[in-house]
mmCIF file of C-alpha atoms and ligand atoms in Angstrom:
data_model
loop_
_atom_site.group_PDB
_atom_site.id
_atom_site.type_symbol
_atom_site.label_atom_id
_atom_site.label_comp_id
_atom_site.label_asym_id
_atom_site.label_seq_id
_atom_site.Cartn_x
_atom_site.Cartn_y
_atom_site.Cartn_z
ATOM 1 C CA UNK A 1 100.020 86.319 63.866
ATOM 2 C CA UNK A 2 100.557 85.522 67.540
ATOM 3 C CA UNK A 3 102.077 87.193 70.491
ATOM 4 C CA UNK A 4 105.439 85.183 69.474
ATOM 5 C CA UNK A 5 105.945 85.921 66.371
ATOM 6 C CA UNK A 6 104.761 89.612 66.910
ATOM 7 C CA UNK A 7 106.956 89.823 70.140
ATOM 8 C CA UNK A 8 110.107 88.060 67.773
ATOM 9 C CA UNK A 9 109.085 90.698 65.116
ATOM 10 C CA UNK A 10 109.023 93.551 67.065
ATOM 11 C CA UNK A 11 112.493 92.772 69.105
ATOM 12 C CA UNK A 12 114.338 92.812 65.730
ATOM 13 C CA UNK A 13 112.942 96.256 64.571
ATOM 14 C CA UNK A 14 113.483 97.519 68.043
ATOM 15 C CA UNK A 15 117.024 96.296 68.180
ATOM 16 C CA UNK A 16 117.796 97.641 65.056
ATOM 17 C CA UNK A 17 116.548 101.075 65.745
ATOM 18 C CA UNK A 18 117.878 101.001 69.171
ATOM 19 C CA UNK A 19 120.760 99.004 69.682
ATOM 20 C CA UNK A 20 121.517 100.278 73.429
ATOM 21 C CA UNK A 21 117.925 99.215 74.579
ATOM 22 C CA UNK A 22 116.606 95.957 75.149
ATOM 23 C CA UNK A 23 114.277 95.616 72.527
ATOM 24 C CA UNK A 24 112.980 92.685 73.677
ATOM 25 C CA UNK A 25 111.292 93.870 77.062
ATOM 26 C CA UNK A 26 110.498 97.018 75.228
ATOM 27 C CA UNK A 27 108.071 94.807 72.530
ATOM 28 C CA UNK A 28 106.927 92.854 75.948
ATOM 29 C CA UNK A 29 105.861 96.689 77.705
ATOM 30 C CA UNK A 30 104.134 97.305 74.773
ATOM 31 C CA UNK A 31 102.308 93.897 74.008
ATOM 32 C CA UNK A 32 101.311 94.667 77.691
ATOM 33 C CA UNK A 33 99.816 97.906 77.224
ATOM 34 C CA UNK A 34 97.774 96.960 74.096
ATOM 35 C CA UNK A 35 96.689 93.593 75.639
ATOM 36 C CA UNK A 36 96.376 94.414 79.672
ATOM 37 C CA UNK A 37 97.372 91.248 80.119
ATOM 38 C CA UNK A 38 100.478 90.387 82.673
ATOM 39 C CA UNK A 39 104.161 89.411 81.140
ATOM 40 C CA UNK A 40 103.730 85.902 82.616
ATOM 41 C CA UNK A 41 100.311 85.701 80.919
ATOM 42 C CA UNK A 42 101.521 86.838 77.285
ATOM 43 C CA UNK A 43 104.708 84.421 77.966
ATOM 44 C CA UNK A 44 102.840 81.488 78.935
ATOM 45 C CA UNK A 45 100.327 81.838 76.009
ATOM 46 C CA UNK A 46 102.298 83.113 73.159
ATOM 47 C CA UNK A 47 100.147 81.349 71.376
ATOM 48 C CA UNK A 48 97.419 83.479 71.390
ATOM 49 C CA UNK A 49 96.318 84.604 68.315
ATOM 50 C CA UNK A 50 96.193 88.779 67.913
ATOM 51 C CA UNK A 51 93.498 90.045 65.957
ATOM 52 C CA UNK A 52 93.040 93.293 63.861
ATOM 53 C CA UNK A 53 92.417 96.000 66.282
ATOM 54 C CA UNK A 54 94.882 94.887 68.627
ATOM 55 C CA UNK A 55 97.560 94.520 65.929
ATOM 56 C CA UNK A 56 96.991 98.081 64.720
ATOM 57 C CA UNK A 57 97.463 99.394 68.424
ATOM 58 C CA UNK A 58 100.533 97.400 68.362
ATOM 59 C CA UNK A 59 101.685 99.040 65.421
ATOM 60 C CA UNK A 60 101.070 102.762 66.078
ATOM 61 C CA UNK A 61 102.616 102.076 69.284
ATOM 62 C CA UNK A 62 105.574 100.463 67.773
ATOM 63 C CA UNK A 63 105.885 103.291 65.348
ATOM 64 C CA UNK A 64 106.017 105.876 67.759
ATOM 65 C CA UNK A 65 108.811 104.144 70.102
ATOM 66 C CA UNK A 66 110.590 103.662 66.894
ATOM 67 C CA UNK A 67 111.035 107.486 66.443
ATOM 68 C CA UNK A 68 112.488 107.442 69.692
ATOM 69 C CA UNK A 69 109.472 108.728 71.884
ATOM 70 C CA UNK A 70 110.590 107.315 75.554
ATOM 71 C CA UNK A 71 108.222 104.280 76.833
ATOM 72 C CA UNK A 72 107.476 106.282 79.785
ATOM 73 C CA UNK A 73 104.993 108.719 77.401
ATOM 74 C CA UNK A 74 104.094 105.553 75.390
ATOM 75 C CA UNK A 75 102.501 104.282 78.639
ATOM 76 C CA UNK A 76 101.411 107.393 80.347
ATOM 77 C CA UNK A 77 103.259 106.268 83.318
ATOM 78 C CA UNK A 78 106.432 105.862 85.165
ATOM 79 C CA UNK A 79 107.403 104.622 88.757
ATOM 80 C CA UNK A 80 109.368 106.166 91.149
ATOM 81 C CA UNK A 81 110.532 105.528 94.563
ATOM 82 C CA UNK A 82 108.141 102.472 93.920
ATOM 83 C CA UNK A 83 104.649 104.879 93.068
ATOM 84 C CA UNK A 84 103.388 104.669 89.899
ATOM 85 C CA UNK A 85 103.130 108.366 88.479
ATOM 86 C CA UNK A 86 101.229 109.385 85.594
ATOM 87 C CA UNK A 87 103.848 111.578 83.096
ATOM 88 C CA UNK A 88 102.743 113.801 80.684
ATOM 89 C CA UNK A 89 104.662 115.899 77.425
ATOM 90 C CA UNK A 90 104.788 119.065 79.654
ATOM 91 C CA UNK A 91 107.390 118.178 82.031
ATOM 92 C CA UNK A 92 110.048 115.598 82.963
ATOM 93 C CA UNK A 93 109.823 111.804 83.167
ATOM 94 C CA UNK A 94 110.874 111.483 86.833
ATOM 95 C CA UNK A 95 114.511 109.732 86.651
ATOM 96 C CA UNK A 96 116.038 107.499 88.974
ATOM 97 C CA UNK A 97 118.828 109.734 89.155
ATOM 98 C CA UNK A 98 116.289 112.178 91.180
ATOM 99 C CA UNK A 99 116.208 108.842 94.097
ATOM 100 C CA UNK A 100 119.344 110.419 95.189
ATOM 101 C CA UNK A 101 117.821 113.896 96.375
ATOM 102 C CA UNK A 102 114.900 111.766 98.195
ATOM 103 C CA UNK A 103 117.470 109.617 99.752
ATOM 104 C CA UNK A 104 119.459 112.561 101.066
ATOM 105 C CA UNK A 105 116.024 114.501 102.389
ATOM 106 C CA UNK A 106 114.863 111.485 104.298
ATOM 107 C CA UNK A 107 118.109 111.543 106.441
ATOM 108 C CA UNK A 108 117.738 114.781 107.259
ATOM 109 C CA UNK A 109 114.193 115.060 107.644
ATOM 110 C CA UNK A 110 114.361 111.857 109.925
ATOM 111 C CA UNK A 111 116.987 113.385 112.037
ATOM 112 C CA UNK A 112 115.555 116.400 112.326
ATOM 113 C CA UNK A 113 112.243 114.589 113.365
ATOM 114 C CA UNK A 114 113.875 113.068 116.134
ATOM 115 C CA UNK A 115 113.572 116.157 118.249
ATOM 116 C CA UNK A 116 109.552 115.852 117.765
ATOM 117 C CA UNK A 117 108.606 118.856 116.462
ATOM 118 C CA UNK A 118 105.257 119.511 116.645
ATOM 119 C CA UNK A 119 105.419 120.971 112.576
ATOM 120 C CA UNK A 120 107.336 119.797 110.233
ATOM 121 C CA UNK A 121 107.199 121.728 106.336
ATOM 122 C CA UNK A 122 108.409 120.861 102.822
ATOM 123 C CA UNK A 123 108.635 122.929 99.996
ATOM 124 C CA UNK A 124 109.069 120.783 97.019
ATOM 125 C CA UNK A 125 109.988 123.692 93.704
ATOM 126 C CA UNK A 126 109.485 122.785 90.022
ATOM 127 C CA UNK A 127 107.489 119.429 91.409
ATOM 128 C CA UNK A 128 106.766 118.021 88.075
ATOM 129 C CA UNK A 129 105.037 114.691 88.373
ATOM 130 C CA UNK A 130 104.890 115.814 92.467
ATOM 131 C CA UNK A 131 107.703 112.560 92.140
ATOM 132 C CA UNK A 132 109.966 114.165 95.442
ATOM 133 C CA UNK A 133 107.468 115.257 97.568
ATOM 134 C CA UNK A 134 105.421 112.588 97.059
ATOM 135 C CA UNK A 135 108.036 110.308 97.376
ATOM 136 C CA UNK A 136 108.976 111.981 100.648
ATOM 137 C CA UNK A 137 105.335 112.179 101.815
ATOM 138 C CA UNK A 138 105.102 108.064 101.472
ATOM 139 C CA UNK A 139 108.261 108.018 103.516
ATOM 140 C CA UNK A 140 107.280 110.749 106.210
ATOM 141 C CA UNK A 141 103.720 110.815 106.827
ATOM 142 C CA UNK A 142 103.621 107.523 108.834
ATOM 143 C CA UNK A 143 106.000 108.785 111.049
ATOM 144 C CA UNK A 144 104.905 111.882 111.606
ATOM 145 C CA UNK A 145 101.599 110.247 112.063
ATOM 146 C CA UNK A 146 102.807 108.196 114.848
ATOM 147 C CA UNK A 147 104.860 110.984 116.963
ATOM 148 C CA UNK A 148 102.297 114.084 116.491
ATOM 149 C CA UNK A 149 104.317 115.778 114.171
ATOM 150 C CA UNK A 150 101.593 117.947 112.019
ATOM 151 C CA UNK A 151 103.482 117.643 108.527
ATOM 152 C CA UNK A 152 102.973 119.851 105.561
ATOM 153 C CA UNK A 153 104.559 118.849 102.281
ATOM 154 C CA UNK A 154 103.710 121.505 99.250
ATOM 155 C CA UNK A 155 105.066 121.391 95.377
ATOM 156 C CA UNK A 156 104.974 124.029 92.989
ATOM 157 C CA UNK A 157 105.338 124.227 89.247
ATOM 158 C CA UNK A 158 105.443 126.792 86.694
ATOM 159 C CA UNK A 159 103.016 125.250 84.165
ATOM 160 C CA UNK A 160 99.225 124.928 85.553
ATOM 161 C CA UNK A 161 99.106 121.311 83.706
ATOM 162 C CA UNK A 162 101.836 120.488 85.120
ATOM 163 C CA UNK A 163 100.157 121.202 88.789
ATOM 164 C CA UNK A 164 97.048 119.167 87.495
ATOM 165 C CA UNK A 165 99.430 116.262 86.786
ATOM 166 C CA UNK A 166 101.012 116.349 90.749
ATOM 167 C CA UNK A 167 97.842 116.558 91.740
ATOM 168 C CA UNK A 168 96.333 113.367 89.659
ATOM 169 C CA UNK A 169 99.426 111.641 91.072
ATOM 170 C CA UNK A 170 98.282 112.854 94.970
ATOM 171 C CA UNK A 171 95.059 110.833 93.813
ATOM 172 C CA UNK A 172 96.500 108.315 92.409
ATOM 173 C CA UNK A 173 98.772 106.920 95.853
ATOM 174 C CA UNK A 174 96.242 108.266 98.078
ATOM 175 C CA UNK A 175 99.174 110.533 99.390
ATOM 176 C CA UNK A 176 98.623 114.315 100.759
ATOM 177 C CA UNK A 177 100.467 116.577 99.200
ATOM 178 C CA UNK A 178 99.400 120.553 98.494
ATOM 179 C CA UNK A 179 100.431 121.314 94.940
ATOM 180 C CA UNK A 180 99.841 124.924 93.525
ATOM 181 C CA UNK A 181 101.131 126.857 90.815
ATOM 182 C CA UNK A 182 103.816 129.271 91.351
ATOM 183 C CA UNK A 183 107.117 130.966 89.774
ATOM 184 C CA UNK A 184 109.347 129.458 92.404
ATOM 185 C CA UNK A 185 108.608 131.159 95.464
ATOM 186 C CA UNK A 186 106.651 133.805 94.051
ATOM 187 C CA UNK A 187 102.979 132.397 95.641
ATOM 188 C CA UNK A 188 104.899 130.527 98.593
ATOM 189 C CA UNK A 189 103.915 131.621 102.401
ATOM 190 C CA UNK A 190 105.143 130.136 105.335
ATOM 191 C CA UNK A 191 108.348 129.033 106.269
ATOM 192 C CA UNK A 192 109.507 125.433 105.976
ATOM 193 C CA UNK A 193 111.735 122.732 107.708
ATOM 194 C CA UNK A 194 113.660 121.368 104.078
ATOM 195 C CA UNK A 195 113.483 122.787 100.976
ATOM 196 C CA UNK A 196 114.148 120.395 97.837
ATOM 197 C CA UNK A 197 114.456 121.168 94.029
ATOM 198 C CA UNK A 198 115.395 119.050 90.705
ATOM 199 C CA UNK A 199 115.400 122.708 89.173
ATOM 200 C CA UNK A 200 116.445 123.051 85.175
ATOM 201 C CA UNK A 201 119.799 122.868 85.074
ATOM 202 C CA UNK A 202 121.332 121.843 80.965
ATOM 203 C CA UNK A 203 122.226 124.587 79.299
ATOM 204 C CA UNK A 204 120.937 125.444 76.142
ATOM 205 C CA UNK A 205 123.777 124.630 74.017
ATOM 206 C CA UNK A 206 124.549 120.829 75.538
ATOM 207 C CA UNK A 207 124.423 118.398 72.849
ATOM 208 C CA UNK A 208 122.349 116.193 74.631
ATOM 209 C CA UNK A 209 119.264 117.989 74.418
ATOM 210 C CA UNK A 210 119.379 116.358 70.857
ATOM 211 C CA UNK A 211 119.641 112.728 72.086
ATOM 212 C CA UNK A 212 117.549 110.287 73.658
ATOM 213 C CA UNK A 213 114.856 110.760 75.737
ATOM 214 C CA UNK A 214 115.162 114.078 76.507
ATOM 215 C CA UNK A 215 114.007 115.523 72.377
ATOM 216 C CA UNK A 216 110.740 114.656 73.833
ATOM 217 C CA UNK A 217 110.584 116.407 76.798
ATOM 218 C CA UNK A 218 110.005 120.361 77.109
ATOM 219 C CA UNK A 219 112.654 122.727 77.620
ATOM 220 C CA UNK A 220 110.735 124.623 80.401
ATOM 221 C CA UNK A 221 111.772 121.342 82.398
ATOM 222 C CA UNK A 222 115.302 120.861 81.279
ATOM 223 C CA UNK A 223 116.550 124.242 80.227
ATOM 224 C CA UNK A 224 118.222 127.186 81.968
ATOM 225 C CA UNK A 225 120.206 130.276 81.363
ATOM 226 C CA UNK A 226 123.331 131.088 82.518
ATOM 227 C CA UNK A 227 124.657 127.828 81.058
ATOM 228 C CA UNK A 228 122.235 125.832 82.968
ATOM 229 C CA UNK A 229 122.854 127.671 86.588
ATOM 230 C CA UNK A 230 120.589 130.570 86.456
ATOM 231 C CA UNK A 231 117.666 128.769 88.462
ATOM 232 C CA UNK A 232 120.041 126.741 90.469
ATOM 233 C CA UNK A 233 121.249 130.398 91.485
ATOM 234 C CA UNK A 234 117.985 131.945 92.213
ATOM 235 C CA UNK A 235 116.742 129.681 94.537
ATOM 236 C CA UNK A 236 120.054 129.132 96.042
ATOM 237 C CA UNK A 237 119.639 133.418 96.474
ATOM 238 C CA UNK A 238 115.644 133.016 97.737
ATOM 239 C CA UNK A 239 115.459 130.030 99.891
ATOM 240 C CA UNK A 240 117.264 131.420 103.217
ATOM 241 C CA UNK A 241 113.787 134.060 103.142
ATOM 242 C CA UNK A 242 111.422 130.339 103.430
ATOM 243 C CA UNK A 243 113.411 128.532 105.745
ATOM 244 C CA UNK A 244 113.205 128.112 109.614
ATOM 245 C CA UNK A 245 116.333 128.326 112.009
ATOM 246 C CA UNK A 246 118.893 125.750 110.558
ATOM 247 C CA UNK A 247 116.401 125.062 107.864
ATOM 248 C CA UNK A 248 117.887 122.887 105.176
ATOM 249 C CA UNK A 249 118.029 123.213 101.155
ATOM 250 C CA UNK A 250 118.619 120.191 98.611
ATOM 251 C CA UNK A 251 119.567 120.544 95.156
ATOM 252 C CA UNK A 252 119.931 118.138 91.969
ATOM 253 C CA UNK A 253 121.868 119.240 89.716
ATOM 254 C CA UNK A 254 124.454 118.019 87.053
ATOM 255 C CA UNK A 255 126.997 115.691 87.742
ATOM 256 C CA UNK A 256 129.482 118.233 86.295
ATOM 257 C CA UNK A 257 128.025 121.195 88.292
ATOM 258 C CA UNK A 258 128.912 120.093 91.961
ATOM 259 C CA UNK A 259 131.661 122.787 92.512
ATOM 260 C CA UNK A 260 130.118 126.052 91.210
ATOM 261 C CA UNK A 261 127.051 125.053 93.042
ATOM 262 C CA UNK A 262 128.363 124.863 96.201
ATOM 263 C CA UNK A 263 130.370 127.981 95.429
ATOM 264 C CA UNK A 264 127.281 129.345 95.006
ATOM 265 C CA UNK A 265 125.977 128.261 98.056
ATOM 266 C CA UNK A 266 129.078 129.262 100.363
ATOM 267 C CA UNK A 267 129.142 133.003 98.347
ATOM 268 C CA UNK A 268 125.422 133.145 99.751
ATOM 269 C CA UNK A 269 126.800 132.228 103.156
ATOM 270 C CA UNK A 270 125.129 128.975 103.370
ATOM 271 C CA UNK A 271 127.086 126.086 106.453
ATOM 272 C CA UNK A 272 128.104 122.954 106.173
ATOM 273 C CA UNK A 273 127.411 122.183 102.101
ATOM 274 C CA UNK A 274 128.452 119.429 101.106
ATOM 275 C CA UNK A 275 127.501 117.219 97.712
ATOM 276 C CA UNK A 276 126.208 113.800 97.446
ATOM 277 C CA UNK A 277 127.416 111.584 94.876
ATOM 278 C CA UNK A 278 124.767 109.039 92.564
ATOM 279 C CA UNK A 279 125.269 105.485 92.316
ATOM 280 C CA UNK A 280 127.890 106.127 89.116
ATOM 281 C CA UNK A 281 129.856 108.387 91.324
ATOM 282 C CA UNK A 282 128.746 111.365 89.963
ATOM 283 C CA UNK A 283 128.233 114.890 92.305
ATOM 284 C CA UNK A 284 124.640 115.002 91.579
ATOM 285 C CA UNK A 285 122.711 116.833 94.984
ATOM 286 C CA UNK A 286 124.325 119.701 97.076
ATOM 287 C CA UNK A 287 122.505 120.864 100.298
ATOM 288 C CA UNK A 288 123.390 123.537 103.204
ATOM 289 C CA UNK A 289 121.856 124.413 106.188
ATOM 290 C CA UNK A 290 120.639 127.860 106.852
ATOM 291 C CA UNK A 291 121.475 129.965 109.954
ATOM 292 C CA UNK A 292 120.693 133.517 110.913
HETATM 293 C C1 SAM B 301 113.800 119.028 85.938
HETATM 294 S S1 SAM B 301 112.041 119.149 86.093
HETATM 295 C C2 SAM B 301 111.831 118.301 87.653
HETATM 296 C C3 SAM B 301 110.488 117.667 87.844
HETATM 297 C C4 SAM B 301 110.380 116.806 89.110
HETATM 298 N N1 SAM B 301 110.675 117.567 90.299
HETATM 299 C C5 SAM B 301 111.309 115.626 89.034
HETATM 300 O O1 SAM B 301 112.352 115.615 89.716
HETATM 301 O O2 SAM B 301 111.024 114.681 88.277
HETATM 302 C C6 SAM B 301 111.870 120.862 86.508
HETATM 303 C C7 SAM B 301 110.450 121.332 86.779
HETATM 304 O O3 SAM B 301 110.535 122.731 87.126
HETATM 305 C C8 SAM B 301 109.442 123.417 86.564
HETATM 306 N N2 SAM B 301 109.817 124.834 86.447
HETATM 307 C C9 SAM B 301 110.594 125.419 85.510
HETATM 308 N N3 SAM B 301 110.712 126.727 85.748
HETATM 309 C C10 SAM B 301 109.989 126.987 86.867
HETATM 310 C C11 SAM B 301 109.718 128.159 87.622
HETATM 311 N N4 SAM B 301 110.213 129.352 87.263
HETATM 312 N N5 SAM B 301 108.946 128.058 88.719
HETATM 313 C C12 SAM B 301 108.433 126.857 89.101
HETATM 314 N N6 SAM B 301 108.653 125.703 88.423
HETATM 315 C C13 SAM B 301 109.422 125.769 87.326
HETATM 316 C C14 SAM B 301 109.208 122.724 85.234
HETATM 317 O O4 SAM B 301 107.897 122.961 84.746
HETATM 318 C C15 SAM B 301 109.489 121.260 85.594
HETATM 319 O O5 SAM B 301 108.305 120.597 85.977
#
């Protein structure tokens, strides 16, 4: 067999067990992964003949996106804000969704930069992959660079894997991030310019924990009480204690939870909160500023 007629053969059973994906580039990703060669090099010799080893790779890979397991954890990697991250089972595959949240903390950051502070801090909590504050660091650290401004970013996480992983990722895009393990701010000093969180925010009963990509990813990411605001809440409650004068916190949460969470924020007495919507017009971050 050759990489057409495997990549033919592996569309069909992809489409059939998928129909919403493209199964197509999804057999190309994988032929990819087994092969290491490029998507113009498999294309312009699909020719090539496979051979044993590299068809059974193919086919254990296959197998496991055909029970569903997201591509993402297939390939031990996903980008984000253009870095390649390595993912891993014991937290979230960073979503586009979460370029949103970045988007928002640049334009604050970058206007708060303008008055060229000689520190600048970032808490990122529940960091994951590190995907925010490393996306933010890649955005931030050149400027800073370039006016003086000594920046700190740090990321926490729950899960001490989960810390390793940020920290791999650090490595991997030669970016400087501090990542330690903490229970939210429980291990946190210091006080910090912009606080940002992609907390877990489904509750436990939503239906679509048991759809898509999501089965495959751990609850300790996705899940929290409350129906889904009780972490939103707490750090919403803790933040104002790690933030400097006019200090600012960002929040993803669900495009269905904009107005209890910034009822949440204004019961806390939190100014000028306001929600930013995602590219499908959904209220998916809320931030306030913080002022004694
Ligand atoms: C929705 S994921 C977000 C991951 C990453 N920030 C992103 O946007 O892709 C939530 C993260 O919060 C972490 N987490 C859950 N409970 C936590 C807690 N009490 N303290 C710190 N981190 C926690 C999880 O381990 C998980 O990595």
């Amino acid at each position: 067999m050759n990489y057409r007629q495997w990549l033919e053969q592996a569309s069909e059973t992809l489409n059939q067990a998928n129909p919403y994906e493209n199964g197509k580039n999804e057999a190309l990703i994988l032929l990819q992964q087994v092969t290491g060669k490029s998507r113009t090099q498999i294309l312009a010799f699909d020719e090539t003949e496979i051979d044993e080893k590299v068809r059974s790779n193919l086919t254990a890979l296959l197998a496991r996106r055909l029970k569903g397991e997201p591509i993402a954890y297939i390939l031990g990697e996903k980008e984000f804000w253009s870095l390649p991250l390595n993912v891993s089972k014991e937290t979230l595959i960073p979503r586009p969704d979460t370029e949103i949240l970045v988007e928002s903390a640049l334009q604050i950051a970058k206007e708060k930069l303008q008055e060229n502070p000689p520190y600048f801090g970032i808490l990122d909590l529940g960091t994951g992959t590190g995907a925010i504050a490393l996306a933010l660091a890649s955005e931030l650290r050149p400027i800073c660079e370039k006016q003086q401004t000594e920046l700190n970013i740090i990321g926490v996480d729950l899960i001490p894997e989960v810390v390793e992983l940020a920290k791999s990722n650090a490595e991997k895009n030669q970016l400087s991030v501090v990542f330690l393990q903490s229970k939210w701010f429980e291990k946190v000093e210091g006080k910090f310019d912009l606080i940002v969180s992609n907390p877990p925010y489904i509750d436990e009963k939503d239906e679509h924990l048991t759809q898509g990509d999501v089965r495959f990813e751990p609850l300790s990411a996705l899940v929290a009480e409350e129906n889904g605001y009780a972490d939103l809440r707490h750090i919403i409650e803790q933040a104002p204690h790690y933030l400097t004068e006019n200090g600012v916190l960002l929040l993803e949460h669900g495009w269905q939870q904009g107005q209890k969470v910034r009822s949440i924020f204004q019961e806390n007495f939190w100014q000028a909160v306001e929600t930013v919507r995602d590219y499908g017009d959904n209220e998916r971050v809320t931030y306030g500023f913080w002022k004694r």
